[in-house]
PDB file of C-alpha atoms in Angstrom:
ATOM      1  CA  UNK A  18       0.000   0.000   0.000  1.00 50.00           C
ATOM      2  CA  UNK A  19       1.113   3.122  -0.606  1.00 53.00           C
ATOM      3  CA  UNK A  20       1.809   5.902   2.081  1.00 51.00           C
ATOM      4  CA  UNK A  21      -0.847   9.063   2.334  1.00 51.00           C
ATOM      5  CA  UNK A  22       0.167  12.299   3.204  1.00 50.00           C
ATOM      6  CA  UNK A  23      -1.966  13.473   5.824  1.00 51.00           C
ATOM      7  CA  UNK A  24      -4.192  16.395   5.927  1.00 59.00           C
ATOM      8  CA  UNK A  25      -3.296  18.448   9.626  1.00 60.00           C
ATOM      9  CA  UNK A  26      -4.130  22.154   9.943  1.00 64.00           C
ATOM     10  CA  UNK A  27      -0.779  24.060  10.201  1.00 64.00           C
ATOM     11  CA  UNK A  28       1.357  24.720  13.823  1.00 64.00           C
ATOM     12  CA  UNK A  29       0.405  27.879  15.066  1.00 72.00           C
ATOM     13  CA  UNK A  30       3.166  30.516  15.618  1.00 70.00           C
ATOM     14  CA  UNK A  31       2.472  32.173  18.988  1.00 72.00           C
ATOM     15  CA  UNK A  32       2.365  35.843  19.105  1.00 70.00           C
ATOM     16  CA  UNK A  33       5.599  37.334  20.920  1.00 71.00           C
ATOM     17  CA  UNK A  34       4.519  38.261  24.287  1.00 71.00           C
ATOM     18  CA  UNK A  35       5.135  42.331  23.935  1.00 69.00           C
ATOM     19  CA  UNK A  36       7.670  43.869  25.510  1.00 65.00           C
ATOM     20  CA  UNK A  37       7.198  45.834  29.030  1.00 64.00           C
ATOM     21  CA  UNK A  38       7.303  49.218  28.390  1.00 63.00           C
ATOM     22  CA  UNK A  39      10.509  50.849  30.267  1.00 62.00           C
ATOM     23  CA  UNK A  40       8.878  52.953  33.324  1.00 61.00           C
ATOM     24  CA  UNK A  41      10.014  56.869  32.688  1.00 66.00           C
ATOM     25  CA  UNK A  42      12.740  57.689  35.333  1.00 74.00           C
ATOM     26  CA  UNK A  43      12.090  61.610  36.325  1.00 75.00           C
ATOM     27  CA  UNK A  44      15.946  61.793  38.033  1.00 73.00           C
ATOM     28  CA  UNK A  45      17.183  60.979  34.735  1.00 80.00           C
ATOM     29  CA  UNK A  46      15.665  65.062  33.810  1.00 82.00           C
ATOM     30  CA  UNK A  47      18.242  67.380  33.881  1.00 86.00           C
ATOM     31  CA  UNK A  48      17.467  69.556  37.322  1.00 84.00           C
ATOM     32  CA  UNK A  49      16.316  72.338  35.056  1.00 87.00           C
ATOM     33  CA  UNK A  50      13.478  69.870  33.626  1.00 90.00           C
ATOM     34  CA  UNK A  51      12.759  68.131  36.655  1.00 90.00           C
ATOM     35  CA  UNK A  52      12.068  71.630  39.057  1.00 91.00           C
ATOM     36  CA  UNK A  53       9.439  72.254  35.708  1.00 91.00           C
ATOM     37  CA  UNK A  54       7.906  68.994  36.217  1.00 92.00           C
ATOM     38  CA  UNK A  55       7.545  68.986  40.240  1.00 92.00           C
ATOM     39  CA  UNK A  56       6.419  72.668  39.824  1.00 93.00           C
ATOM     40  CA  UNK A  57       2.943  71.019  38.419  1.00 94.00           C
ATOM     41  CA  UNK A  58       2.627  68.467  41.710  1.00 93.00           C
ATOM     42  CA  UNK A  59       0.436  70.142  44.584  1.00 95.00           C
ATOM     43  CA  UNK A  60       2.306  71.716  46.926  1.00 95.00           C
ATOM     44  CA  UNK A  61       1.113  69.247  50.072  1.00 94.00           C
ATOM     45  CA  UNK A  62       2.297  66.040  47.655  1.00 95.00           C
ATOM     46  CA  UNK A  63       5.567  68.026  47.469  1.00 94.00           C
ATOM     47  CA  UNK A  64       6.188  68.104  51.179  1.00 94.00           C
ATOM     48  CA  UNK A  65       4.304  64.564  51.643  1.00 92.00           C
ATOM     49  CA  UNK A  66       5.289  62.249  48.983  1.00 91.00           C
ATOM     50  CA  UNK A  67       8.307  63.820  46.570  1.00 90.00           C
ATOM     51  CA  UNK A  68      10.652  65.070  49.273  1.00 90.00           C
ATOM     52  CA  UNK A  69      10.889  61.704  50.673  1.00 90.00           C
ATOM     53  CA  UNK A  70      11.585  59.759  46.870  1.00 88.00           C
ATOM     54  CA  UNK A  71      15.651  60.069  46.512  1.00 87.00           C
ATOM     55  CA  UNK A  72      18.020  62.559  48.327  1.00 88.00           C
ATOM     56  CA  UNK A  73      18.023  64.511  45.167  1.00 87.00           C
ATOM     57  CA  UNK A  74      14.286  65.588  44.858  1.00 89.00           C
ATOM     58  CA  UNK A  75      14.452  66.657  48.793  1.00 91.00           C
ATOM     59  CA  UNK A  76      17.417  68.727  47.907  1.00 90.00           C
ATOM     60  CA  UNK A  77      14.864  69.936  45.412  1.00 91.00           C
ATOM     61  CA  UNK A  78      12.063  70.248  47.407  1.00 93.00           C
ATOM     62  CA  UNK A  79      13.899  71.809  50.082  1.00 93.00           C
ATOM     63  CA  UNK A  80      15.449  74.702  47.817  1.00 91.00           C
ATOM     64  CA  UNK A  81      14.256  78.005  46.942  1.00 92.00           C
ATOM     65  CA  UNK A  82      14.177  77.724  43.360  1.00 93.00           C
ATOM     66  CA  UNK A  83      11.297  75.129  43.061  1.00 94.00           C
ATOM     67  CA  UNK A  84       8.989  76.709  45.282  1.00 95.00           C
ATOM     68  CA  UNK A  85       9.699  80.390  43.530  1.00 94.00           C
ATOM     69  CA  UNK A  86       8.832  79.258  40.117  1.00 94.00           C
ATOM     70  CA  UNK A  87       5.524  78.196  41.899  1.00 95.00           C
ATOM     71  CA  UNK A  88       5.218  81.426  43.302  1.00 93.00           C
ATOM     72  CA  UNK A  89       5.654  83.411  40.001  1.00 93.00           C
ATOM     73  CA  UNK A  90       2.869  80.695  38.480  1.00 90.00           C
ATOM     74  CA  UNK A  91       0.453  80.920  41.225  1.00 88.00           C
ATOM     75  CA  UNK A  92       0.154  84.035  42.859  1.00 84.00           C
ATOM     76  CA  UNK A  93       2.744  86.336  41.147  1.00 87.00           C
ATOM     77  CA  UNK A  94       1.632  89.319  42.665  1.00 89.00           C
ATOM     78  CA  UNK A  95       3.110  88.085  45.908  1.00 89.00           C
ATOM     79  CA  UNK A  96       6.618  87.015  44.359  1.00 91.00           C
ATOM     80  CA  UNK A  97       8.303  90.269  45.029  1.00 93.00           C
ATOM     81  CA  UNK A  98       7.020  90.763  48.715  1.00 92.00           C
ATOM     82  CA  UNK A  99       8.044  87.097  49.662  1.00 91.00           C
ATOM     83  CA  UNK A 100      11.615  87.181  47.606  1.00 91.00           C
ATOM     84  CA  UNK A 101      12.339  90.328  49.569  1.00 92.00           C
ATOM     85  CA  UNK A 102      11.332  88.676  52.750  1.00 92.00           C
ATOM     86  CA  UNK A 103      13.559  85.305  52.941  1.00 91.00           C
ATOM     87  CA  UNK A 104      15.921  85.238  55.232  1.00 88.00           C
ATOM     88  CA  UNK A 105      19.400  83.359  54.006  1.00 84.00           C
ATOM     89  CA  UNK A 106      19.311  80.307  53.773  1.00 78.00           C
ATOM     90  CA  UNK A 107      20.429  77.527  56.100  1.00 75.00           C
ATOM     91  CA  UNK A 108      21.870  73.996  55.051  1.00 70.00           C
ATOM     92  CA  UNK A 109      19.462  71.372  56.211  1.00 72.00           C
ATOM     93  CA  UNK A 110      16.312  73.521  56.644  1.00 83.00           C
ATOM     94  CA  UNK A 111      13.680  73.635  54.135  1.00 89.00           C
ATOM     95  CA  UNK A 112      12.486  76.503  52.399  1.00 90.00           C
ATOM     96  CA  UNK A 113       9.968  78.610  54.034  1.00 92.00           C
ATOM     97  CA  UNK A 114       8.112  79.061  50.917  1.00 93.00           C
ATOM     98  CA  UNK A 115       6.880  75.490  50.815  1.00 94.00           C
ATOM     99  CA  UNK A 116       4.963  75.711  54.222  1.00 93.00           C
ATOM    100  CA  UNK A 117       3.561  79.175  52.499  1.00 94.00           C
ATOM    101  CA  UNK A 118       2.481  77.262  48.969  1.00 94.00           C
ATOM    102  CA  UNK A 119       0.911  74.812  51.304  1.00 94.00           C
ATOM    103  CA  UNK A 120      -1.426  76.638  53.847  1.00 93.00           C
ATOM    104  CA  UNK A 121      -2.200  79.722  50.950  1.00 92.00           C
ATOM    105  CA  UNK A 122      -2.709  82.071  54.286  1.00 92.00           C
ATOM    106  CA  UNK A 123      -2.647  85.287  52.469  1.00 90.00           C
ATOM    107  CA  UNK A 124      -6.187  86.327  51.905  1.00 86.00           C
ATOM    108  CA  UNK A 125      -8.208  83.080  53.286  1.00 88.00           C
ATOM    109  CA  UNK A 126      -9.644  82.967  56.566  1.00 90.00           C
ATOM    110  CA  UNK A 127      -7.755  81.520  59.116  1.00 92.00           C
ATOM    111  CA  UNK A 128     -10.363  81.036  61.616  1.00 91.00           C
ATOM    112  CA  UNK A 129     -11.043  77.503  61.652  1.00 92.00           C
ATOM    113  CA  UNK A 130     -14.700  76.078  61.962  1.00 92.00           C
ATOM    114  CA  UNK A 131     -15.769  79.801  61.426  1.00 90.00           C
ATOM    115  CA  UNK A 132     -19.670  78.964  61.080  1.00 87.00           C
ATOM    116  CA  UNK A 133     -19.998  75.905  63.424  1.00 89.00           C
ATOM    117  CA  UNK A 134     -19.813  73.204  60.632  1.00 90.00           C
ATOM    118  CA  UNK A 135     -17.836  70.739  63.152  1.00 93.00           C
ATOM    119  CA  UNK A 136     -19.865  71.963  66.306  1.00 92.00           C
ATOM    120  CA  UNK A 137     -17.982  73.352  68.684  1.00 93.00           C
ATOM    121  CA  UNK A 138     -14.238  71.737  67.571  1.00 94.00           C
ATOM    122  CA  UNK A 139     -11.314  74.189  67.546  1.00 94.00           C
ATOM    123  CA  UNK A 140     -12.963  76.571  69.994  1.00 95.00           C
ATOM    124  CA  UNK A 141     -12.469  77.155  73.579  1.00 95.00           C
ATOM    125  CA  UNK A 142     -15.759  78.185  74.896  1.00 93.00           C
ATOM    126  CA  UNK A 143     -17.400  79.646  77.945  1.00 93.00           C
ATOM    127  CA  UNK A 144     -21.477  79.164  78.149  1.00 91.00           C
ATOM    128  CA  UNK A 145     -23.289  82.087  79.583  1.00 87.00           C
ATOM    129  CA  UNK A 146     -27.160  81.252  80.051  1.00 84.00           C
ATOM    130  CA  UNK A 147     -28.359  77.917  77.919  1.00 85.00           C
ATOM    131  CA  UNK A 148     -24.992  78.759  76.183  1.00 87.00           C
ATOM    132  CA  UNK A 149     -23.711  78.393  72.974  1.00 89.00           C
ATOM    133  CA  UNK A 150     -25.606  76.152  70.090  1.00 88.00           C
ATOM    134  CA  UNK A 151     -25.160  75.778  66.503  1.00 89.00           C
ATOM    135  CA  UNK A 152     -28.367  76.071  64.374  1.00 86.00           C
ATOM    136  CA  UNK A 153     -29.095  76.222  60.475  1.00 85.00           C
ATOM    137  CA  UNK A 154     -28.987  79.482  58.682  1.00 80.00           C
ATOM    138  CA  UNK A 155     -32.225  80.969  58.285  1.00 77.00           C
ATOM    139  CA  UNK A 156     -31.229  82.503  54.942  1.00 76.00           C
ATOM    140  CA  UNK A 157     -28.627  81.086  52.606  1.00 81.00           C
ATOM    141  CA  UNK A 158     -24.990  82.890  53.274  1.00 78.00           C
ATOM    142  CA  UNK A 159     -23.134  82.647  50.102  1.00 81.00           C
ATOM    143  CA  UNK A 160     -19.421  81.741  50.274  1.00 79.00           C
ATOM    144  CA  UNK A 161     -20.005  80.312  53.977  1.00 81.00           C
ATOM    145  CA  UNK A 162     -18.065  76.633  54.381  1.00 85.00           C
ATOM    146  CA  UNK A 163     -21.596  75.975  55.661  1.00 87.00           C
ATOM    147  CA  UNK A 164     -25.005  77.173  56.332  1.00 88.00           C
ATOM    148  CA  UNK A 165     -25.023  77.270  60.095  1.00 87.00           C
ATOM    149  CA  UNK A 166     -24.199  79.475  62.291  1.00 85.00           C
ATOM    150  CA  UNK A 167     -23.315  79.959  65.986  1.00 87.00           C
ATOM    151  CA  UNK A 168     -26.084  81.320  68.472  1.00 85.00           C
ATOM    152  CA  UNK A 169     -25.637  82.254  71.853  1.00 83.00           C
ATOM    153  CA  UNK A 170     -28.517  82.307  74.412  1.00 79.00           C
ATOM    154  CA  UNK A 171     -29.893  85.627  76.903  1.00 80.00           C
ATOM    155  CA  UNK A 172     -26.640  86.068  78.504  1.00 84.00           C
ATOM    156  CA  UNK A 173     -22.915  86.502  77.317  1.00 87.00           C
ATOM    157  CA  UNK A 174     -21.222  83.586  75.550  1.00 90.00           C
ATOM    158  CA  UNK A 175     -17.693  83.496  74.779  1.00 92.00           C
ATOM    159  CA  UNK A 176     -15.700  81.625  72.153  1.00 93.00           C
ATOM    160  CA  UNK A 177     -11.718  82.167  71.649  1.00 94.00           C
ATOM    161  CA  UNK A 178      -9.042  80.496  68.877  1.00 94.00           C
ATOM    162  CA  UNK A 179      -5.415  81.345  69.289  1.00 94.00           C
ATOM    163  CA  UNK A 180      -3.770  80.485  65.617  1.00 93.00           C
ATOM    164  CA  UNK A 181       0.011  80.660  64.882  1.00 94.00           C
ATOM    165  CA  UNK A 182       0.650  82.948  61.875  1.00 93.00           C
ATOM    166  CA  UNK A 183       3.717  80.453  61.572  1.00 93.00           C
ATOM    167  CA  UNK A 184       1.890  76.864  61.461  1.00 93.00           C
ATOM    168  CA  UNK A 185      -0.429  79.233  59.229  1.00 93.00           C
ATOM    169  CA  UNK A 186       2.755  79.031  56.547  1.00 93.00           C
ATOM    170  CA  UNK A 187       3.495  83.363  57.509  1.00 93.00           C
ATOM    171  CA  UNK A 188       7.419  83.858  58.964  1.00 93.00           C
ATOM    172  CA  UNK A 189       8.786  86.416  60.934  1.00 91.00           C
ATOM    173  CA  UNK A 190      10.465  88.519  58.137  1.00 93.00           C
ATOM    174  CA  UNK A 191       7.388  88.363  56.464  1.00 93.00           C
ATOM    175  CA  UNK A 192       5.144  89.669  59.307  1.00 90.00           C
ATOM    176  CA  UNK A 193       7.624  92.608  59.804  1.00 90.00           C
ATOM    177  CA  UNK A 194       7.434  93.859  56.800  1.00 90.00           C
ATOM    178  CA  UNK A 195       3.876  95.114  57.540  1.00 86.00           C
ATOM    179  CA  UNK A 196       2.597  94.548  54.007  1.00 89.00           C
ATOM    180  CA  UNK A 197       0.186  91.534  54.215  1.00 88.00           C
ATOM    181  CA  UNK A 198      -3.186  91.598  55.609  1.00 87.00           C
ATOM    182  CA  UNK A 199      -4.341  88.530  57.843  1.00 87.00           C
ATOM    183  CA  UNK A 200      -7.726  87.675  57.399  1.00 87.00           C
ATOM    184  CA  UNK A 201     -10.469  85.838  60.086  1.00 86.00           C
ATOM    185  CA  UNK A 202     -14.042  85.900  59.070  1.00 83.00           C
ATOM    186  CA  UNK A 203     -16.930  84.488  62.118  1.00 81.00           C
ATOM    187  CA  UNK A 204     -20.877  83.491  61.477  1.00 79.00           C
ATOM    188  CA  UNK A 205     -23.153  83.931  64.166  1.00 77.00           C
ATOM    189  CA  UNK A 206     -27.020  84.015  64.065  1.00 75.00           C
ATOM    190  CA  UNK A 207     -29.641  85.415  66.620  1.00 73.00           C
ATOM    191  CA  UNK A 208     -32.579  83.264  67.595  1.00 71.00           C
ATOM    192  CA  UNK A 209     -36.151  82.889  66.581  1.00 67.00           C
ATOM    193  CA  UNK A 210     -37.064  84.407  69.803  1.00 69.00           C
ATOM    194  CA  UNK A 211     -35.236  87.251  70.170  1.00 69.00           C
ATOM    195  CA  UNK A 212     -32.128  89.234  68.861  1.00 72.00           C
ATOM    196  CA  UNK A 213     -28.630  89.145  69.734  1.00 79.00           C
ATOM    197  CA  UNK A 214     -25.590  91.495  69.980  1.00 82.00           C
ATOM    198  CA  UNK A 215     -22.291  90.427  68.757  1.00 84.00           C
ATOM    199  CA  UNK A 216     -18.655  91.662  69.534  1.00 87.00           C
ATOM    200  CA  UNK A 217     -15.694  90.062  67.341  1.00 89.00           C
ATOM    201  CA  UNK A 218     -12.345  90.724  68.554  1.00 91.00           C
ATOM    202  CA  UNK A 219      -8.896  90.472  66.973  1.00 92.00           C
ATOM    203  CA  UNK A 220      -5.578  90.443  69.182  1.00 93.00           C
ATOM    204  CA  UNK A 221      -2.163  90.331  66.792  1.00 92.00           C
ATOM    205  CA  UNK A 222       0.279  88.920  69.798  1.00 92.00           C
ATOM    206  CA  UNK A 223       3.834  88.675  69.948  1.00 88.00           C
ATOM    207  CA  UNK A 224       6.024  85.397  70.627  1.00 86.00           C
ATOM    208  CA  UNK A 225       5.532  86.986  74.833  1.00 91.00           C
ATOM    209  CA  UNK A 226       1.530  87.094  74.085  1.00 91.00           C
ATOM    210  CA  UNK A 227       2.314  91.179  73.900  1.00 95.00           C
ATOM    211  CA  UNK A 228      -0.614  92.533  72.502  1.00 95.00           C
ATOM    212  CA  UNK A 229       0.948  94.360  69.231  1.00 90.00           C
ATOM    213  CA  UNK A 230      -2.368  95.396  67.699  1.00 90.00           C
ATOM    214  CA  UNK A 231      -6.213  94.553  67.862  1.00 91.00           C
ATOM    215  CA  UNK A 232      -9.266  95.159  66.014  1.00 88.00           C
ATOM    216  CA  UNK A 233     -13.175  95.089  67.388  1.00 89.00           C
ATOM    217  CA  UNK A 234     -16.338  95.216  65.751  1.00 83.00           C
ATOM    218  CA  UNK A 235     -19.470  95.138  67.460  1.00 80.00           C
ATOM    219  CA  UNK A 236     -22.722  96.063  65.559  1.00 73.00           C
ATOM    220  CA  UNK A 237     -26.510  96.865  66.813  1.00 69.00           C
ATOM    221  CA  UNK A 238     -28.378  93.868  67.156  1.00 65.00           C
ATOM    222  CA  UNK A 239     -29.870  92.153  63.640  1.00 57.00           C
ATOM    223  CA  UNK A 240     -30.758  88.806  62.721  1.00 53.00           C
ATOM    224  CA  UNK A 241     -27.904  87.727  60.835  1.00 51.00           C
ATOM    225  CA  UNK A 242     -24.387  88.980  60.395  1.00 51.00           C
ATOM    226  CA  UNK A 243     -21.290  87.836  58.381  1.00 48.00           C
ATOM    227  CA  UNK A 244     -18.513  89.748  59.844  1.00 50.00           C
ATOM    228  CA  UNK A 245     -15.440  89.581  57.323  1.00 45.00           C
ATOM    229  CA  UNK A 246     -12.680  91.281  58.398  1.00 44.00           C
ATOM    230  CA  UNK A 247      -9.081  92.614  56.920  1.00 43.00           C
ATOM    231  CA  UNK A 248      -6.577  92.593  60.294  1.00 43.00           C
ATOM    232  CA  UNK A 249      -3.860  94.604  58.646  1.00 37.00           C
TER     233      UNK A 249
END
């Protein structure tokens, strides 16, 4: 008998497995390049995440030169104040500017919980009659972190915040030069009942808690008041 050929469907080739694609090494930038790219990161991943990576991006993060190009991006109205302002710099110590990128004090209200949003958190209080409460705006406040308000009751209630300008991202130099304005803004409300008075005051203290300057406001009675205030 003669010998067949057989029939049988053809060997498949397999497909080459692809290649992984090389991950992108930033420290191979030169430093030029690199201070571009990290300007674009959020300050607070900066300090975070990117200053601990390699000695070489903390040197980076630590410098001046990153944290002025973000200046002159951001808010280059303030570049010429806060150049004038540094003091030398010190091997080892970060740049003052990144604390200042971070916290954005100039023109935000420091005041924290302003309108009650987190109860009574952040304040230290003293109750005079039913004392202090929180309670839904009657009317919508616009620009308000939220739409409640404090209330006190028939007799005086006190509330007090001490902030440090310096945790705030401000530095001495900076402060001296007299040129910024510090900002606190308060809600309160009156109740259904019966009206209120309100007194805000504003102490500027030294490192000795020497009162330096102060402001007060205290307006007639109404239902509602948003007192914003510019503490120059």
């Amino acid at each position: 008998m003669g010998a067949s050929a057989s029939r049988g469907r053809p060997a498949r080739v397999p497909a080459p497995e692809p290649e992984p694609e090389e991950a992108l090494d930033l420290s191979q930038l030169p430093p030029e390049l690199l201070l571009v790219v990290l300007s674009h990161v959020p300050p607070r991943t900066l300090l975070g995440c990117c200053r601990r990576v390699c000695r070489g991006w903390r040197a980076l993060v630590d410098g001046q030169a990153l944290w002025l190009l973000i200046l002159a991006r951001d808010h280059g109205s303030l570049l010429p104040l806060a150049r004038s302002c540094l003091p030398p710099t010190r091997d080892g110590r970060p740049c003052l500017l990144g604390r200042f990128c971070e916290r954005r004090p100039i023109g935000r209200n420091l005041i924290r919980n302003p309108c009650g949003q987190e109860g009574l958190r952040k304040w230290m209080v003293q109750h005079g009659g039913d004392g202090w409460v929180v309670e839904v705006n009657r009317s919508t406040v616009p620009g308000a972190p939220s739409q409640t308000c404090f209330v006190s009751s028939f007799s005086w209630c006190r509330k007090k915040q001490v902030l440090d300008l310096e945790e705030e991202g401000l530095w001495p130099e900076l402060l001296d030069s007299g040129k910024i304005e510090i900002c606190v803004s308060d809600w309160w409300g009156a109740r259904h009942d019966s009206g209120c008075m309100y007194r805000l005051l504003v102490q500027l203290l030294d490192a000795n808690q020497t009162v330096l300057d102060k402001f007060s406001a205290m307006p007639v009675p109404i239902q509602q008041w948003n007192n914003n205030v510019c503490f120059q």
